[in-house]
Structures are given as C-alpha cells and as structure tokens.
Coordinates of N, CA and C in Angstrom, one line a residue:
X255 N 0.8 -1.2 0.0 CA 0.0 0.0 0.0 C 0.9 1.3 0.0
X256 N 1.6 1.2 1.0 CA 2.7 2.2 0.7 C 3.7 2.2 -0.6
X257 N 3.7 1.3 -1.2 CA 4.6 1.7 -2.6 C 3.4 2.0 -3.4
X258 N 2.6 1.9 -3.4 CA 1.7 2.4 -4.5 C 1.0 4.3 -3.9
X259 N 1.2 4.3 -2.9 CA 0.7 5.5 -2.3 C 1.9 6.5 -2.9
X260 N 3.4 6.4 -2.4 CA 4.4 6.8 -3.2 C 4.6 6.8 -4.6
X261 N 3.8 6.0 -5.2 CA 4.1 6.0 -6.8 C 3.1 6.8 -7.4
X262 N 2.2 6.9 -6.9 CA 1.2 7.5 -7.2 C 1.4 9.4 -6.3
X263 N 1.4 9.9 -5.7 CA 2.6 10.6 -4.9 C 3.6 11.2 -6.2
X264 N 4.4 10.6 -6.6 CA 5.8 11.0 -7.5 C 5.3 11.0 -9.0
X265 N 4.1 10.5 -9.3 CA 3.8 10.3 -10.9 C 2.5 11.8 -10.9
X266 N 2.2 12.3 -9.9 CA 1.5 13.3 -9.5 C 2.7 14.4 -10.0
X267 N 3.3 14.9 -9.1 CA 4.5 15.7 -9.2 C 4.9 15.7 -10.3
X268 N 5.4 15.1 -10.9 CA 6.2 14.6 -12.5 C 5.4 15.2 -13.3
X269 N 3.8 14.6 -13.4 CA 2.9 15.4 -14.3 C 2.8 16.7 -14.6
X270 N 2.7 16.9 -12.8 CA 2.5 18.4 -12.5 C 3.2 19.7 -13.3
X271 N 4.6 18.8 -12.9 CA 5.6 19.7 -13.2 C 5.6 20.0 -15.0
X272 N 5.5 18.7 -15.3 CA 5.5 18.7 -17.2 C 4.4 19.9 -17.8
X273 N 3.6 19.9 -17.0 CA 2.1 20.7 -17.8 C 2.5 21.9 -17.6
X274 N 1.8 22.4 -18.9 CA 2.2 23.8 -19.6 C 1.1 24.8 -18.5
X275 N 1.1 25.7 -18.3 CA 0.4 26.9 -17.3 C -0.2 27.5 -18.7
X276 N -1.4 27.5 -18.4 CA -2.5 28.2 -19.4 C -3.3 29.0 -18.3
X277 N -3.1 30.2 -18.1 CA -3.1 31.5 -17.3 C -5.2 31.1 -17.7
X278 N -6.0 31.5 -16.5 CA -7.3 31.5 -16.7 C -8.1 32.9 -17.2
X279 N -9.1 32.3 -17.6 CA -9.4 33.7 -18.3 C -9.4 35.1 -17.3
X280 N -9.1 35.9 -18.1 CA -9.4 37.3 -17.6 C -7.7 37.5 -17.0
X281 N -7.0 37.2 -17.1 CA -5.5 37.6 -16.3 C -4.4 37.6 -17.3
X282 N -4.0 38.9 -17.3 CA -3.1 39.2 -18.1 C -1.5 38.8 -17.7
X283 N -0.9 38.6 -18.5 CA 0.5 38.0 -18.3 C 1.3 39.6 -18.3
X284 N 3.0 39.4 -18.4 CA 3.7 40.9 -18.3 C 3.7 40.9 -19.4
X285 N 3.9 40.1 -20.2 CA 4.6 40.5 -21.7 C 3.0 41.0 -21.9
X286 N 1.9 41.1 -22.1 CA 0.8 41.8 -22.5 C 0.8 42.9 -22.1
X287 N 1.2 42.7 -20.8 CA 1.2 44.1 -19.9 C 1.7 45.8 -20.8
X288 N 3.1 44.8 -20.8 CA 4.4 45.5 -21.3 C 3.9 46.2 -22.7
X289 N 3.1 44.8 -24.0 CA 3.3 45.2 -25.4 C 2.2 46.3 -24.8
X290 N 1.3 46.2 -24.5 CA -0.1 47.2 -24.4 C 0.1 48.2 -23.9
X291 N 0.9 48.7 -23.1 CA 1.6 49.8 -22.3 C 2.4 50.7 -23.7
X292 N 2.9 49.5 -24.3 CA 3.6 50.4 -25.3 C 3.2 51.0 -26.3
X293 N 1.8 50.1 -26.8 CA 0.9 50.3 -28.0 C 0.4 51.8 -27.6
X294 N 0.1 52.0 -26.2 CA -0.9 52.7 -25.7 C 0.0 54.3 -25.9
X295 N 1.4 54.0 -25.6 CA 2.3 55.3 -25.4 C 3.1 55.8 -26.6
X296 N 3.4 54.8 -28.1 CA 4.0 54.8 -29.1 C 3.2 55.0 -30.3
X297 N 2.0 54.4 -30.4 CA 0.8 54.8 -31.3 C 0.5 56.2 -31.4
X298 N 1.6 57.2 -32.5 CA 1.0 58.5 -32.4 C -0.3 58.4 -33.3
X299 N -0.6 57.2 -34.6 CA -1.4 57.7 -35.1 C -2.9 56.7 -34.7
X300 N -2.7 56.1 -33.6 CA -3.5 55.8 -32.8 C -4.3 54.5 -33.5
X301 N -3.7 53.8 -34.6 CA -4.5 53.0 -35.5 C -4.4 51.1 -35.1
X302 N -4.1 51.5 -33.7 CA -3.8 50.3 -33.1 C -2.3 49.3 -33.2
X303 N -1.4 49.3 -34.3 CA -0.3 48.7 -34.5 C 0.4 50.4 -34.7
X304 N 2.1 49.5 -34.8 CA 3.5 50.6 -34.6 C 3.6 50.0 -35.7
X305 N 4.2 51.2 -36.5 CA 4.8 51.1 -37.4 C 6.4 51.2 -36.8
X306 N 7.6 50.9 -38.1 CA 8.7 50.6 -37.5 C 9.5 52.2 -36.9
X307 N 9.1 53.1 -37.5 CA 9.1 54.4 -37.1 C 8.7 55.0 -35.5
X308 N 7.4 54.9 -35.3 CA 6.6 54.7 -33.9 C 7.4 53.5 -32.9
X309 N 7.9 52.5 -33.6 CA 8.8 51.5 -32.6 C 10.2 52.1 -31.9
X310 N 10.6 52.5 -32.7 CA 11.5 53.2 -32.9 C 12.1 54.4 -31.4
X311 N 10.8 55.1 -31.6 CA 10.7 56.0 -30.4 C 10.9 55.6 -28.9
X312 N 10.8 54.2 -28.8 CA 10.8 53.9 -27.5 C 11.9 54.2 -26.4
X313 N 13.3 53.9 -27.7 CA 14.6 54.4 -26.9 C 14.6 55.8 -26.4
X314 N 13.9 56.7 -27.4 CA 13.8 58.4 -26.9 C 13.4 58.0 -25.2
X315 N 12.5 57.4 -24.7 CA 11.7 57.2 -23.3 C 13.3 56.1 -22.6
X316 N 14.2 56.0 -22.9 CA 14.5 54.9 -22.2 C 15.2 56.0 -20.7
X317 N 15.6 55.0 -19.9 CA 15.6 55.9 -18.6 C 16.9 55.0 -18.0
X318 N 17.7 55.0 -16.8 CA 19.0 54.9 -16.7 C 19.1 53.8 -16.6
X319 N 18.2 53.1 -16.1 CA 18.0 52.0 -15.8 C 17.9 51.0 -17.3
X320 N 17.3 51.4 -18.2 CA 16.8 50.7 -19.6 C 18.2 50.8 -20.3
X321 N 19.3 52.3 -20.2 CA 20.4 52.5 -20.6 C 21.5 51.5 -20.2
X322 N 21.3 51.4 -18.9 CA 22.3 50.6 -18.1 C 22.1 49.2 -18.7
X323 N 20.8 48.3 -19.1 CA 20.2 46.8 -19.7 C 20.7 47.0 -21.0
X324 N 20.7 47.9 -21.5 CA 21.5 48.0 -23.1 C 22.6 48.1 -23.0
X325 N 23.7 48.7 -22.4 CA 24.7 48.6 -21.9 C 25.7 46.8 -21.8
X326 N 24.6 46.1 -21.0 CA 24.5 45.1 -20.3 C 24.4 44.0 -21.7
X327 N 23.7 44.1 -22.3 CA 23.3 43.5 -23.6 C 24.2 43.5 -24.5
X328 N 24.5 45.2 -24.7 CA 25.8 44.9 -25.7 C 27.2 44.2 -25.2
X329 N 27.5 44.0 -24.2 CA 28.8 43.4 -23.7 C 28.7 42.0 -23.7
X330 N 27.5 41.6 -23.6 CA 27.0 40.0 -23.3 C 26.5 39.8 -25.0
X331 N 26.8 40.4 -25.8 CA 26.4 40.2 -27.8 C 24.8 39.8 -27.7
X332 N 24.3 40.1 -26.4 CA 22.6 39.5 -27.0 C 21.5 41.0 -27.2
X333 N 22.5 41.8 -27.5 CA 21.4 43.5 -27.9 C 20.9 43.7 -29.6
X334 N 19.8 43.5 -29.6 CA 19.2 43.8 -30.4 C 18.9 45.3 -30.9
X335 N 19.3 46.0 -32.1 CA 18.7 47.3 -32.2 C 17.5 47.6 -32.4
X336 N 16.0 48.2 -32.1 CA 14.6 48.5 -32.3 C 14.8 47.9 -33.7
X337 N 15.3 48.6 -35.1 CA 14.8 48.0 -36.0 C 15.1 46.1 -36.3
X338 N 16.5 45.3 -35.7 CA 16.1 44.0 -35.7 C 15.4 43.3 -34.6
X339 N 14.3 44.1 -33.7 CA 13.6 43.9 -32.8 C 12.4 43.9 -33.8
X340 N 12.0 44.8 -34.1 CA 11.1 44.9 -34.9 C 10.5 44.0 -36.2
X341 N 11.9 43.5 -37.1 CA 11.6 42.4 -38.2 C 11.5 41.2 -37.0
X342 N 12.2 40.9 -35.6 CA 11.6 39.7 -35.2 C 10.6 39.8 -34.7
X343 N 9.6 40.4 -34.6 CA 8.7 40.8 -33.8 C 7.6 40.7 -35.0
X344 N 7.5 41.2 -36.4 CA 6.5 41.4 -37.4 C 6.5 40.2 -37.9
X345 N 5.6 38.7 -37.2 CA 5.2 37.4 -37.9 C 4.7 37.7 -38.9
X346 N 3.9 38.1 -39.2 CA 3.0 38.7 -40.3 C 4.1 39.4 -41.7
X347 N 4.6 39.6 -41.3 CA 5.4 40.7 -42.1 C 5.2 41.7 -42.6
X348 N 4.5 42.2 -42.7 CA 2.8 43.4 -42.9 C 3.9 44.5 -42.5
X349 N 4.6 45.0 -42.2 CA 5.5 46.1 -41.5 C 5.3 46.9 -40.6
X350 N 4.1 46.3 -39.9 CA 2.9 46.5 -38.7 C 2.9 45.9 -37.3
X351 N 3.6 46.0 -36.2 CA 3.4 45.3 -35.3 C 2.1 45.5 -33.8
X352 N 1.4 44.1 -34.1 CA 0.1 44.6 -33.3 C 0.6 43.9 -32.2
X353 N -0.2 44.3 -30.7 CA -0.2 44.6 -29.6 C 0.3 42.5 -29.6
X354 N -0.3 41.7 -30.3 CA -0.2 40.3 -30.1 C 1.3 40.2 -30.7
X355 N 1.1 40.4 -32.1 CA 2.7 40.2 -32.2 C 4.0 40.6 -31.3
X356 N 4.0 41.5 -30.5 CA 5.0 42.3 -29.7 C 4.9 41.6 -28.4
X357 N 3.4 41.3 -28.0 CA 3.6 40.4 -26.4 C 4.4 38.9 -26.9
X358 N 3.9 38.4 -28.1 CA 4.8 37.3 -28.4 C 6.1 37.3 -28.3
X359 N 6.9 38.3 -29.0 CA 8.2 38.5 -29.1 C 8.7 38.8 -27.6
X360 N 8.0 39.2 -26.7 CA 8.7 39.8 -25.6 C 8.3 38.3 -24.7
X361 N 7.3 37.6 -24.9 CA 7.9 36.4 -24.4 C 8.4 35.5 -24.9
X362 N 8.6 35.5 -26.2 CA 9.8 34.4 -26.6 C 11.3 35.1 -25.9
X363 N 11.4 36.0 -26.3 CA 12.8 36.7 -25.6 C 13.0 36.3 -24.1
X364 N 12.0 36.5 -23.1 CA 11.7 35.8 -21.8 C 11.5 34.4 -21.3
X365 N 11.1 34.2 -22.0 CA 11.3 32.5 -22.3 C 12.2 31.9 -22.3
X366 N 13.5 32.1 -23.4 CA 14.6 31.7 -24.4 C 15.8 32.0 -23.4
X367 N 15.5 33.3 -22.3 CA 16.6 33.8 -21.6 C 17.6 34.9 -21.7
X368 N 16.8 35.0 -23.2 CA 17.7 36.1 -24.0 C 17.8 37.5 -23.5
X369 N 17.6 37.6 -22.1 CA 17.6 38.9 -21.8 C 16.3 39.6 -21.3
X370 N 16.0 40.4 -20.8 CA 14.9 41.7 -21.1 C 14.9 42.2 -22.2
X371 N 13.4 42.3 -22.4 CA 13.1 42.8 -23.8 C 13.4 44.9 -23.4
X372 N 14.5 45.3 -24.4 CA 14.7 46.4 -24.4 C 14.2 47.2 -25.7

C-alpha cells in the first residue's frame, strides 16, 4: 500500500511539473502588460499597431535603468537594435506590429533567456 501511495505521490508531481500553465481567463501576463503599455504610449497615429518608425521612439523614453540593460546586452552580444527587434517581432510581415505580435516576441525573448526585452 505504501509503494503504490508513493508511486502514485511521484507520478502526480512529474505530471505536475510537465504541464504547460494556461493562465485563466481574464488575467493578463507581463509581456501583454508590457506590449499594451507600449501600444498605448508609441501609437502617435492611434491605428492600433506601430509602425517601425513609432517603434522606434521607444529608446527616446529609455531611462538609466533601460540605458544601463542595453549597456548590459551589448557586452554580453545579445542587444538587439529597435529596427532588428522589430523584423523579429513582425510574424506577419505586414510592416505592422500589433499589440499580439509584440507580447509574443517579448515572451519568446523571456522565455529563451535572451535577456529583457529592451
């Protein structure tokens, strides 16, 4: 009884561990946070996606801290500049990046380890 209480115990856990997190409705993750925050502050012409121009601007906002992670990035070879952020970021290739495409990219980047998305 006890080795099956234990097996059963450890093949719990195991599973646990394996299964993918599918966040329940209504709860936003950071990377949505993050793209939406940006859409909301980069969109001068308000048409819902950045063009690569409007992406662009985000380094104008960067602050000592964002300076310091680019900094950081370039010494460690994993800094990407806005415009080859931008071609990885546009699945579509439409030269449009919407609020979905940008949360993707900023969690594949988070994901992968590659850094903070700057």
């Amino acid at each position: 009884m006890k080795k099956i209480f234990v097996l059963l115990f450890v093949a719990f856990f195991v599973c646990e561990a394996e299964a993918k997190y599918n966040a329940p409705e209504g709860i936003v993750s950071r990377s949505d946070k993050i793209a939406n925050w940006q859409l909301d502050e980069l969109d001068t012409d308000k048409d819902g996606k950045l063009s690569l121009d409007e992406f662009k601007r985000k380094v104008d906002n960067y602050g000592r801290e964002e300076r310091r992670n680019v900094r950081r990035a370039k010494k460690k070879g994993k800094y990407m500049s806005p415009e080859q952020q931008f071609k990885a970021a546009d699945a579509d290739e439409d030269g449009l990046l919407s609020d979905e495409e940008l949360a993707d990219f900023i969690r594949k980047q988070r994901d992968n380890n590659e850094g903070i998305y700057y």
